[in-house]
Amino acid sequence: MWRHANAVARSASFSAWESPRPHPRRLLICKISNLPDPTLPQTDISPAVRILDLSEGLTPYVKGWKLQRRLLESRLDFKRRSRDGTAAGLSEPPDFLLLMQHDHVYTLGRGADENHIKFPCDLSLLARGGRAPHPDAPPVLAPNGAEVRRVDRGGEVTYHGPGQLVAYPLLDLCRRDQKDLRRYLTNVEEVVIRTLARYGVEGLRDDANTGVWARGAKIAAVGVGAARWVTTHGLAVNVSPNMNFFDGSNITPCGLDGKRVTSLRAELSAAGREDECPCLQELGAVLVEEFVDVFGAEVVRAKNEEEIYTNCAA
């Protein structure tokens, strides 16, 4: 999947969610000349990003999925019109950062192994190689009440639910002159690492797997997707979720046997500072600040969902 990342991003789509970190030699296969160096500081001011924070309440996963698809299609439609000369008079859609907190849901990437689902359910409904994942497809229900869905991203099974902050950046990397998915993935991880540092928790990368780790346990899932260099999916930080949903009797989180999952509350509690655990809205505000710093972006806050939908092409 990673070997074809840059080529696929130019022509179709690319996704990764908790995929093994790409081997450097494999990345050379898809190297494009004049790619920006991910180790260099970013000094350019990128176009403004519109922020929509829905994390105070619970957003059904399907609703967030549909919103991403709609915003992505609006951007891709503008790109098509620009290429064929029919974009005159149209405004270029802005970039977005969507902050959400989902209802209980397990999601599997397009090629995820359904056998990483450990509770009893009809796995035939989740089998790989079937119909293309679509938000209108009926979910499978887990014994604990969570929905189980195969979705249009890469990577293995993961969990989203209350107490977890999910952020979906929809950025046009062409517009930002940053056509480098490796650099983008590193930047997304950096946003999480800096956010955790604000609370005295050391977040680290893992040489073999994407995401952010604390004391050897995964504290944040990081996954990116791209279609014609427009990103989707994003990151999920475990703030104070019910950790039982990650239990090995339910799933093998991210397909990683023997790896622990942790949360910001658990890490602060281990340091005797549980009362310092922020609410999701507070953490979201800090994450936006770090996002601005890492991506060199200006941000404009959207008032409501309706304002976001007005930026979608008809």
Coordinates of N, CA, C and O in Angstrom, one line a residue, residues 19-171:
S19 N -1.2 1.4 9.9 CA -0.4 0.5 9.0 C 1.0 0.5 9.5 O 1.5 1.5 10.1
P20 N 1.7 -0.6 9.3 CA 3.2 -0.5 9.6 C 3.9 0.6 8.9 O 3.6 1.0 7.8
R21 N 4.8 1.2 9.7 CA 5.5 2.4 9.1 C 6.3 1.9 7.9 O 6.9 0.9 7.9
P22 N 6.3 2.7 6.8 CA 6.9 2.2 5.6 C 8.4 2.1 5.7 O 9.0 2.9 6.4
H23 N 8.9 1.0 5.1 CA 10.4 0.8 5.1 C 11.0 1.9 4.1 O 10.5 2.1 3.0
P24 N 12.1 2.5 4.5 CA 12.7 3.5 3.7 C 13.0 3.1 2.3 O 12.9 3.8 1.3
R25 N 13.5 1.8 2.1 CA 13.8 1.4 0.7 C 12.6 1.3 -0.1 O 12.6 1.6 -1.3
R26 N 11.4 0.9 0.5 CA 10.2 0.8 -0.3 C 9.8 2.2 -0.7 O 9.2 2.4 -1.8
L27 N 10.0 3.2 0.1 CA 9.6 4.6 -0.2 C 10.3 5.1 -1.4 O 9.8 5.9 -2.1
L28 N 11.6 4.6 -1.6 CA 12.3 5.1 -2.7 C 11.7 4.7 -4.1 O 11.9 5.4 -5.1
I29 N 10.9 3.7 -4.1 CA 10.2 3.2 -5.3 C 9.3 4.3 -5.8 O 9.1 4.5 -7.0
C30 N 8.6 5.0 -4.9 CA 7.6 6.0 -5.3 C 8.1 7.4 -5.1 O 7.3 8.4 -5.1
K31 N 9.5 7.6 -5.0 CA 10.0 8.9 -4.8 C 9.8 9.8 -6.0 O 9.9 9.4 -7.1
I32 N 9.3 11.1 -5.7 CA 9.1 12.1 -6.8 C 10.2 13.1 -6.6 O 10.6 13.5 -5.5
S33 N 10.8 13.6 -7.8 CA 11.8 14.6 -7.7 C 11.3 15.8 -7.0 O 10.1 16.2 -7.1
N34 N 12.2 16.5 -6.3 CA 12.0 17.8 -5.7 C 10.9 17.7 -4.6 O 10.2 18.6 -4.3
L35 N 10.8 16.5 -3.9 CA 9.9 16.4 -2.8 C 10.5 17.3 -1.7 O 11.7 17.3 -1.5
P36 N 9.7 18.0 -0.9 CA 10.2 18.8 0.2 C 10.8 17.9 1.3 O 10.3 16.7 1.5
D37 N 11.8 18.3 1.9 CA 12.5 17.6 3.0 C 11.7 17.7 4.3 O 11.5 18.8 4.8
P38 N 11.2 16.5 4.8 CA 10.3 16.6 6.0 C 11.0 17.1 7.2 O 10.4 17.4 8.2
T39 N 12.4 17.1 7.2 CA 13.2 17.6 8.4 C 13.3 19.1 8.4 O 13.8 19.6 9.4
L40 N 13.0 19.8 7.3 CA 13.2 21.2 7.3 C 12.0 21.9 7.9 O 10.9 21.5 7.8
P41 N 12.3 23.0 8.6 CA 11.2 23.8 9.2 C 10.3 24.4 8.1 O 10.7 24.7 7.0
Q42 N 9.0 24.5 8.5 CA 8.1 25.1 7.5 C 7.9 26.6 7.8 O 7.5 27.0 8.9
T43 N 8.3 27.4 6.9 CA 8.2 28.8 7.1 C 7.1 29.5 6.3 O 6.9 30.7 6.5
D44 N 6.5 28.8 5.4 CA 5.4 29.4 4.6 C 4.1 29.5 5.4 O 3.9 28.6 6.2
I45 N 3.3 30.5 5.1 CA 2.0 30.6 5.7 C 1.0 30.0 4.7 O 0.8 30.5 3.6
S46 N 0.4 28.9 5.1 CA -0.5 28.2 4.3 C -1.9 28.8 4.3 O -2.2 29.6 5.1
P47 N -2.7 28.5 3.3 CA -4.1 29.0 3.2 C -4.9 28.7 4.5 O -4.6 27.7 5.2
A48 N -5.8 29.5 4.8 CA -6.6 29.3 6.1 C -7.4 28.0 6.1 O -7.9 27.5 5.0
V49 N -7.5 27.4 7.3 CA -8.2 26.2 7.5 C -9.4 26.5 8.3 O -9.4 27.2 9.3
R50 N -10.6 26.0 7.8 CA -11.8 26.2 8.5 C -12.0 25.1 9.5 O -12.0 23.9 9.2
I51 N -12.2 25.5 10.8 CA -12.4 24.6 11.9 C -13.8 24.4 12.3 O -14.6 25.3 12.4
L52 N -14.2 23.1 12.4 CA -15.6 22.8 12.9 C -15.4 21.9 14.0 O -14.9 20.7 13.9
D53 N -15.8 22.3 15.2 CA -15.6 21.5 16.5 C -17.0 21.0 16.9 O -17.9 21.8 17.3
L54 N -17.2 19.7 16.7 CA -18.4 19.0 17.1 C -18.2 18.1 18.3 O -19.0 17.2 18.6
S55 N -17.0 18.3 19.0 CA -16.6 17.3 20.0 C -17.4 17.4 21.3 O -17.3 16.5 22.1
E56 N -18.2 18.4 21.5 CA -18.9 18.6 22.7 C -20.0 17.5 22.8 O -20.3 17.0 23.9
G57 N -20.6 17.1 21.7 CA -21.6 16.0 21.7 C -21.0 14.8 21.0 O -19.9 14.8 20.6
L58 N -21.9 13.8 20.8 CA -21.5 12.6 20.1 C -22.0 12.7 18.6 O -23.2 13.0 18.4
T59 N -21.1 12.5 17.7 CA -21.5 12.5 16.3 C -21.4 11.0 15.8 O -20.4 10.4 15.9
P60 N -22.5 10.5 15.3 CA -22.4 9.1 14.7 C -21.3 9.0 13.7 O -21.1 9.9 12.9
Y61 N -20.6 7.9 13.7 CA -19.5 7.7 12.8 C -19.9 8.0 11.3 O -19.2 8.6 10.6
V62 N -21.0 7.4 11.0 CA -21.5 7.5 9.6 C -21.7 9.0 9.2 O -21.4 9.4 8.1
K63 N -22.2 9.8 10.1 CA -22.4 11.2 9.8 C -21.1 11.9 9.5 O -20.9 12.6 8.5
G64 N -20.0 11.6 10.3 CA -18.7 12.2 10.1 C -18.1 11.7 8.8 O -17.5 12.4 8.1
W65 N -18.3 10.4 8.5 CA -17.8 9.8 7.3 C -18.4 10.4 6.1 O -17.8 10.8 5.1
K66 N -19.8 10.6 6.1 CA -20.4 11.3 5.0 C -20.0 12.7 4.8 O -19.9 13.2 3.6
L67 N -19.8 13.4 5.9 CA -19.3 14.8 5.8 C -17.9 14.9 5.1 O -17.7 15.7 4.2
Q68 N -17.0 14.0 5.5 CA -15.7 13.9 4.9 C -15.8 13.7 3.4 O -15.2 14.3 2.6
R69 N -16.7 12.7 3.0 CA -16.8 12.3 1.6 C -17.4 13.5 0.8 O -17.0 13.8 -0.3
R70 N -18.3 14.2 1.4 CA -19.0 15.3 0.7 C -18.0 16.5 0.5 O -17.9 17.1 -0.6
L71 N -17.2 16.8 1.5 CA -16.2 17.8 1.4 C -15.1 17.4 0.4 O -14.6 18.3 -0.4
L72 N -14.7 16.2 0.5 CA -13.7 15.7 -0.5 C -14.2 15.8 -1.9 O -13.4 16.3 -2.8
E73 N -15.4 15.4 -2.2 CA -15.9 15.4 -3.5 C -16.0 16.8 -4.0 O -15.8 17.1 -5.2
S74 N -16.4 17.8 -3.1 CA -16.4 19.2 -3.5 C -15.1 19.6 -4.0 O -14.9 20.3 -5.0
R75 N -14.0 19.3 -3.3 CA -12.7 19.7 -3.7 C -12.3 19.0 -5.0 O -11.7 19.7 -5.9
L76 N -12.5 17.7 -5.1 CA -12.2 17.0 -6.3 C -12.9 17.5 -7.5 O -12.4 17.6 -8.7
D77 N -14.2 17.9 -7.3 CA -15.0 18.5 -8.4 C -14.4 19.8 -8.9 O -14.3 20.1 -10.1
F78 N -13.9 20.6 -7.9 CA -13.3 21.9 -8.3 C -12.0 21.6 -9.1 O -11.7 22.3 -10.1
K79 N -11.2 20.6 -8.7 CA -10.0 20.3 -9.4 C -10.3 19.9 -10.8 O -9.6 20.3 -11.8
R80 N -11.4 19.0 -11.0 CA -11.8 18.6 -12.3 C -12.2 19.8 -13.2 O -11.8 19.9 -14.4
R81 N -13.0 20.7 -12.6 CA -13.4 21.9 -13.4 C -12.3 22.8 -13.7 O -12.2 23.4 -14.8
S82 N -11.3 22.9 -12.8 CA -10.1 23.7 -13.1 C -9.3 23.1 -14.3 O -8.8 23.9 -15.1
R83 N -9.2 21.8 -14.3 CA -8.5 21.2 -15.4 C -9.2 21.4 -16.8 O -8.5 21.6 -17.8
D84 N -10.5 21.3 -16.8 CA -11.2 21.4 -18.0 C -11.7 22.8 -18.4 O -12.4 23.0 -19.3
G85 N -11.3 23.7 -17.5 CA -11.6 25.1 -17.8 C -13.0 25.6 -17.5 O -13.5 26.6 -18.1
T86 N -13.8 24.9 -16.7 CA -15.1 25.3 -16.4 C -15.3 25.8 -14.9 O -16.4 25.8 -14.4
A87 N -14.2 26.2 -14.3 CA -14.2 26.6 -12.9 C -14.4 28.1 -12.8 O -14.4 28.7 -11.7
A88 N -14.5 28.8 -13.9 CA -14.6 30.3 -13.9 C -15.8 30.7 -13.1 O -16.9 30.2 -13.3
G89 N -15.6 31.6 -12.2 CA -16.7 32.1 -11.3 C -17.0 31.3 -10.1 O -17.8 31.7 -9.3
L90 N -16.3 30.2 -9.9 CA -16.4 29.4 -8.8 C -15.4 29.7 -7.7 O -14.2 29.9 -8.1
S91 N -15.7 29.6 -6.5 CA -14.7 29.9 -5.4 C -14.0 28.5 -5.1 O -14.7 27.5 -5.0
E92 N -12.8 28.6 -4.9 CA -12.0 27.3 -4.5 C -12.5 26.9 -3.1 O -12.4 27.8 -2.1
P93 N -12.9 25.7 -2.9 CA -13.3 25.3 -1.5 C -12.1 25.4 -0.5 O -11.0 25.1 -0.9
P94 N -12.4 25.8 0.7 CA -11.3 25.9 1.7 C -10.9 24.5 2.2 O -11.6 23.5 2.0
D95 N -9.8 24.5 3.0 CA -9.4 23.3 3.7 C -10.2 23.3 5.0 O -10.7 24.3 5.5
F96 N -10.2 22.1 5.6 CA -11.0 21.9 6.9 C -10.3 21.1 7.9 O -9.4 20.3 7.6
L97 N -10.6 21.4 9.2 CA -10.2 20.5 10.3 C -11.5 20.2 11.1 O -12.0 21.1 11.7
L98 N -11.9 19.0 11.1 CA -13.2 18.6 11.8 C -12.8 17.9 13.1 O -12.0 16.9 13.1
L99 N -13.3 18.3 14.2 CA -13.1 17.7 15.5 C -14.4 17.1 15.9 O -15.5 17.7 15.9
M100 N -14.3 15.8 16.3 CA -15.5 15.0 16.6 C -15.2 14.1 17.8 O -14.1 13.8 18.2
Q101 N -16.3 13.6 18.4 CA -16.4 12.5 19.3 C -17.5 11.6 18.9 O -18.6 12.0 18.7
H102 N -17.1 10.4 18.6 CA -18.1 9.4 18.0 C -18.8 8.6 19.0 O -18.4 8.3 20.1
D103 N -20.0 8.0 18.6 CA -20.6 6.9 19.3 C -19.7 5.7 19.2 O -18.8 5.7 18.3
H104 N -20.0 4.7 20.0 CA -19.2 3.5 20.0 C -19.2 2.8 18.6 O -20.3 2.5 18.0
V105 N -18.0 2.6 18.0 CA -18.0 2.0 16.7 C -16.6 1.3 16.5 O -15.6 1.9 17.0
Y106 N -16.6 0.2 15.9 CA -15.3 -0.5 15.5 C -15.3 -0.3 14.0 O -16.3 -0.6 13.3
T107 N -14.2 0.1 13.4 CA -14.0 0.2 12.0 C -12.9 -0.6 11.5 O -11.8 -0.7 12.1
L108 N -13.1 -1.2 10.3 CA -12.0 -2.0 9.6 C -11.7 -1.3 8.3 O -12.6 -0.9 7.6
G109 N -10.4 -1.2 8.0 CA -10.1 -0.7 6.7 C -10.5 -1.6 5.6 O -10.9 -2.8 5.8
R110 N -10.3 -1.1 4.3 CA -10.7 -1.9 3.2 C -10.1 -3.3 3.2 O -10.8 -4.3 2.8
G111 N -8.9 -3.4 3.5 CA -8.2 -4.7 3.4 C -8.0 -5.3 4.8 O -7.2 -6.3 4.9
A112 N -8.6 -4.8 5.9 CA -8.3 -5.3 7.2 C -8.8 -6.7 7.4 O -9.8 -7.2 6.8
D113 N -8.1 -7.5 8.2 CA -8.4 -8.9 8.5 C -9.6 -8.9 9.5 O -9.4 -8.5 10.7
E114 N -10.7 -9.4 9.1 CA -11.9 -9.4 10.0 C -11.7 -10.4 11.2 O -12.4 -10.3 12.1
N115 N -10.7 -11.2 11.1 CA -10.4 -12.1 12.2 C -9.8 -11.4 13.4 O -9.6 -12.0 14.5
H116 N -9.5 -10.1 13.2 CA -9.0 -9.3 14.4 C -10.2 -8.9 15.2 O -10.1 -8.3 16.3
I117 N -11.5 -9.2 14.7 CA -12.7 -9.1 15.6 C -12.8 -10.3 16.4 O -12.9 -11.4 15.8
K118 N -12.8 -10.2 17.7 CA -12.7 -11.4 18.6 C -14.1 -11.8 19.1 O -14.3 -12.9 19.6
F119 N -15.1 -10.9 19.2 CA -16.4 -11.2 19.7 C -17.2 -11.9 18.7 O -16.9 -11.8 17.5
P120 N -18.2 -12.7 19.1 CA -19.0 -13.4 18.1 C -19.9 -12.5 17.3 O -20.6 -11.6 17.8
C121 N -19.8 -12.6 16.0 CA -20.7 -11.8 15.1 C -20.6 -12.5 13.7 O -19.7 -13.4 13.5
D122 N -21.4 -12.1 12.8 CA -21.4 -12.7 11.4 C -20.3 -12.0 10.6 O -20.4 -11.0 10.0
L123 N -19.1 -12.7 10.7 CA -17.9 -12.1 10.0 C -18.1 -12.1 8.5 O -17.4 -11.4 7.8
S124 N -19.0 -12.9 8.0 CA -19.2 -12.9 6.5 C -19.7 -11.6 6.0 O -19.4 -11.2 4.9
L125 N -20.4 -10.8 6.9 CA -20.8 -9.5 6.5 C -19.7 -8.5 6.4 O -19.9 -7.4 5.9
L126 N -18.6 -8.9 7.0 CA -17.4 -7.9 7.0 C -16.3 -8.5 6.1 O -15.2 -7.9 6.2
A127 N -16.5 -9.5 5.4 CA -15.4 -10.2 4.6 C -14.8 -9.2 3.6 O -15.5 -8.4 3.0
R128 N -13.5 -9.3 3.5 CA -12.8 -8.5 2.5 C -13.2 -9.0 1.1 O -13.6 -10.1 0.9
G129 N -13.0 -8.0 0.2 CA -13.2 -8.4 -1.2 C -14.7 -8.3 -1.6 O -15.0 -8.6 -2.8
G130 N -15.6 -7.8 -0.8 CA -17.0 -7.7 -1.1 C -17.2 -6.4 -1.8 O -16.4 -5.8 -2.5
R131 N -18.5 -5.9 -1.5 CA -18.8 -4.6 -2.1 C -18.0 -3.5 -1.5 O -17.5 -3.6 -0.3
A132 N -17.7 -2.4 -2.3 CA -16.9 -1.3 -1.8 C -17.6 -0.7 -0.5 O -18.8 -0.6 -0.5
P133 N -16.8 -0.4 0.5 CA -17.4 0.2 1.7 C -18.2 1.5 1.4 O -17.8 2.3 0.6
H134 N -19.3 1.6 2.1 CA -20.2 2.7 1.8 C -20.9 3.1 3.1 O -21.4 2.1 3.9
P135 N -21.0 4.3 3.5 CA -21.7 4.7 4.8 C -23.1 4.3 4.9 O -23.7 4.2 6.0
D136 N -23.8 4.0 3.8 CA -25.2 3.6 3.8 C -25.4 2.1 4.0 O -26.5 1.6 4.2
A137 N -24.3 1.3 4.0 CA -24.3 -0.1 4.2 C -24.7 -0.4 5.7 O -24.3 0.3 6.6
P138 N -25.6 -1.3 6.0 CA -26.0 -1.6 7.3 C -24.8 -2.2 8.1 O -24.0 -2.9 7.6
P139 N -24.7 -1.7 9.4 CA -23.5 -2.2 10.2 C -23.8 -3.6 10.8 O -25.0 -4.0 10.9
V140 N -22.8 -4.2 11.3 CA -22.9 -5.4 12.2 C -22.9 -4.8 13.6 O -22.2 -3.9 13.9
L141 N -23.6 -5.5 14.5 CA -23.7 -5.0 15.9 C -22.9 -6.0 16.8 O -23.0 -7.2 16.7
A142 N -22.0 -5.4 17.6 CA -21.2 -6.2 18.5 C -22.0 -6.5 19.8 O -23.0 -5.7 20.1
P143 N -21.7 -7.5 20.6 CA -22.4 -7.8 21.8 C -22.4 -6.6 22.8 O -23.3 -6.5 23.6
N144 N -21.4 -5.8 22.7 CA -21.3 -4.6 23.7 C -22.1 -3.4 23.1 O -22.0 -2.3 23.7
G145 N -22.8 -3.6 22.0 CA -23.6 -2.5 21.5 C -23.0 -1.6 20.5 O -23.7 -0.8 19.9
A146 N -21.7 -1.8 20.2 CA -21.0 -1.0 19.3 C -21.3 -1.4 17.8 O -21.5 -2.6 17.6
E147 N -21.4 -0.5 16.9 CA -21.5 -0.8 15.5 C -20.1 -1.3 15.0 O -19.1 -1.0 15.6
V148 N -20.1 -2.2 14.0 CA -18.9 -2.6 13.4 C -19.0 -2.3 11.9 O -20.0 -2.8 11.2
R149 N -18.1 -1.6 11.3 CA -18.2 -1.2 9.9 C -16.9 -1.4 9.2 O -15.8 -1.1 9.8
R150 N -17.0 -1.8 7.9 CA -15.8 -1.8 7.0 C -15.9 -0.4 6.3 O -16.9 -0.1 5.7
V151 N -14.8 0.3 6.3 CA -14.8 1.7 5.8 C -13.8 1.9 4.7 O -12.9 1.0 4.5
D152 N -13.8 3.0 4.0 CA -12.9 3.2 2.9 C -11.6 3.9 3.3 O -11.3 5.0 2.9
R153 N -10.9 3.2 4.1 CA -9.5 3.6 4.5 C -8.7 2.4 4.5 O -9.1 1.3 4.3
G154 N -7.4 2.6 4.7 CA -6.5 1.4 4.9 C -6.3 1.0 6.3 O -6.9 1.7 7.2
G155 N -5.6 0.0 6.6 CA -5.3 -0.4 8.0 C -6.2 -1.4 8.6 O -7.2 -1.8 7.9
E156 N -6.0 -1.7 9.8 CA -6.7 -2.8 10.5 C -7.8 -2.2 11.4 O -8.2 -1.0 11.3
V157 N -8.4 -3.0 12.3 CA -9.5 -2.6 13.1 C -9.1 -1.6 14.2 O -8.0 -1.8 14.8
T158 N -9.9 -0.6 14.4 CA -9.7 0.3 15.5 C -11.1 0.6 16.1 O -12.1 0.3 15.6
Y159 N -11.0 1.3 17.3 CA -12.2 1.7 18.0 C -12.3 3.2 18.1 O -11.3 3.9 18.3
H160 N -13.5 3.7 18.0 CA -13.8 5.1 18.3 C -15.0 5.1 19.2 O -15.9 4.3 19.2
G161 N -15.0 6.1 20.1 CA -16.1 6.2 21.1 C -16.0 7.4 22.0 O -15.1 8.2 21.9
P162 N -17.0 7.6 22.9 CA -17.0 8.7 23.8 C -15.7 8.8 24.6 O -15.1 7.7 25.0
G163 N -15.2 10.0 24.8 CA -13.9 10.1 25.6 C -12.7 10.1 24.7 O -11.6 10.2 25.2
Q164 N -12.9 10.0 23.4 CA -11.8 10.0 22.4 C -12.0 11.2 21.4 O -13.1 11.3 20.9
L165 N -11.0 12.0 21.3 CA -11.0 13.1 20.4 C -10.5 12.7 19.0 O -9.4 12.2 18.9
V166 N -11.4 12.8 18.0 CA -11.0 12.5 16.6 C -10.9 13.8 15.8 O -11.8 14.6 15.9
A167 N -9.8 13.9 15.0 CA -9.6 15.1 14.2 C -9.4 14.6 12.8 O -8.6 13.7 12.5
Y168 N -10.2 15.2 11.9 CA -10.1 14.9 10.4 C -9.6 16.1 9.7 O -10.4 17.0 9.4
P169 N -8.3 16.2 9.3 CA -7.8 17.3 8.5 C -8.2 17.0 7.0 O -7.8 15.9 6.5
L170 N -8.8 17.9 6.3 CA -9.1 17.8 4.9 C -8.3 18.9 4.2 O -8.8 20.0 4.1
L171 N -7.1 18.6 3.8 CA -6.1 19.6 3.3 C -5.7 19.2 1.9 O -5.5 18.1 1.6

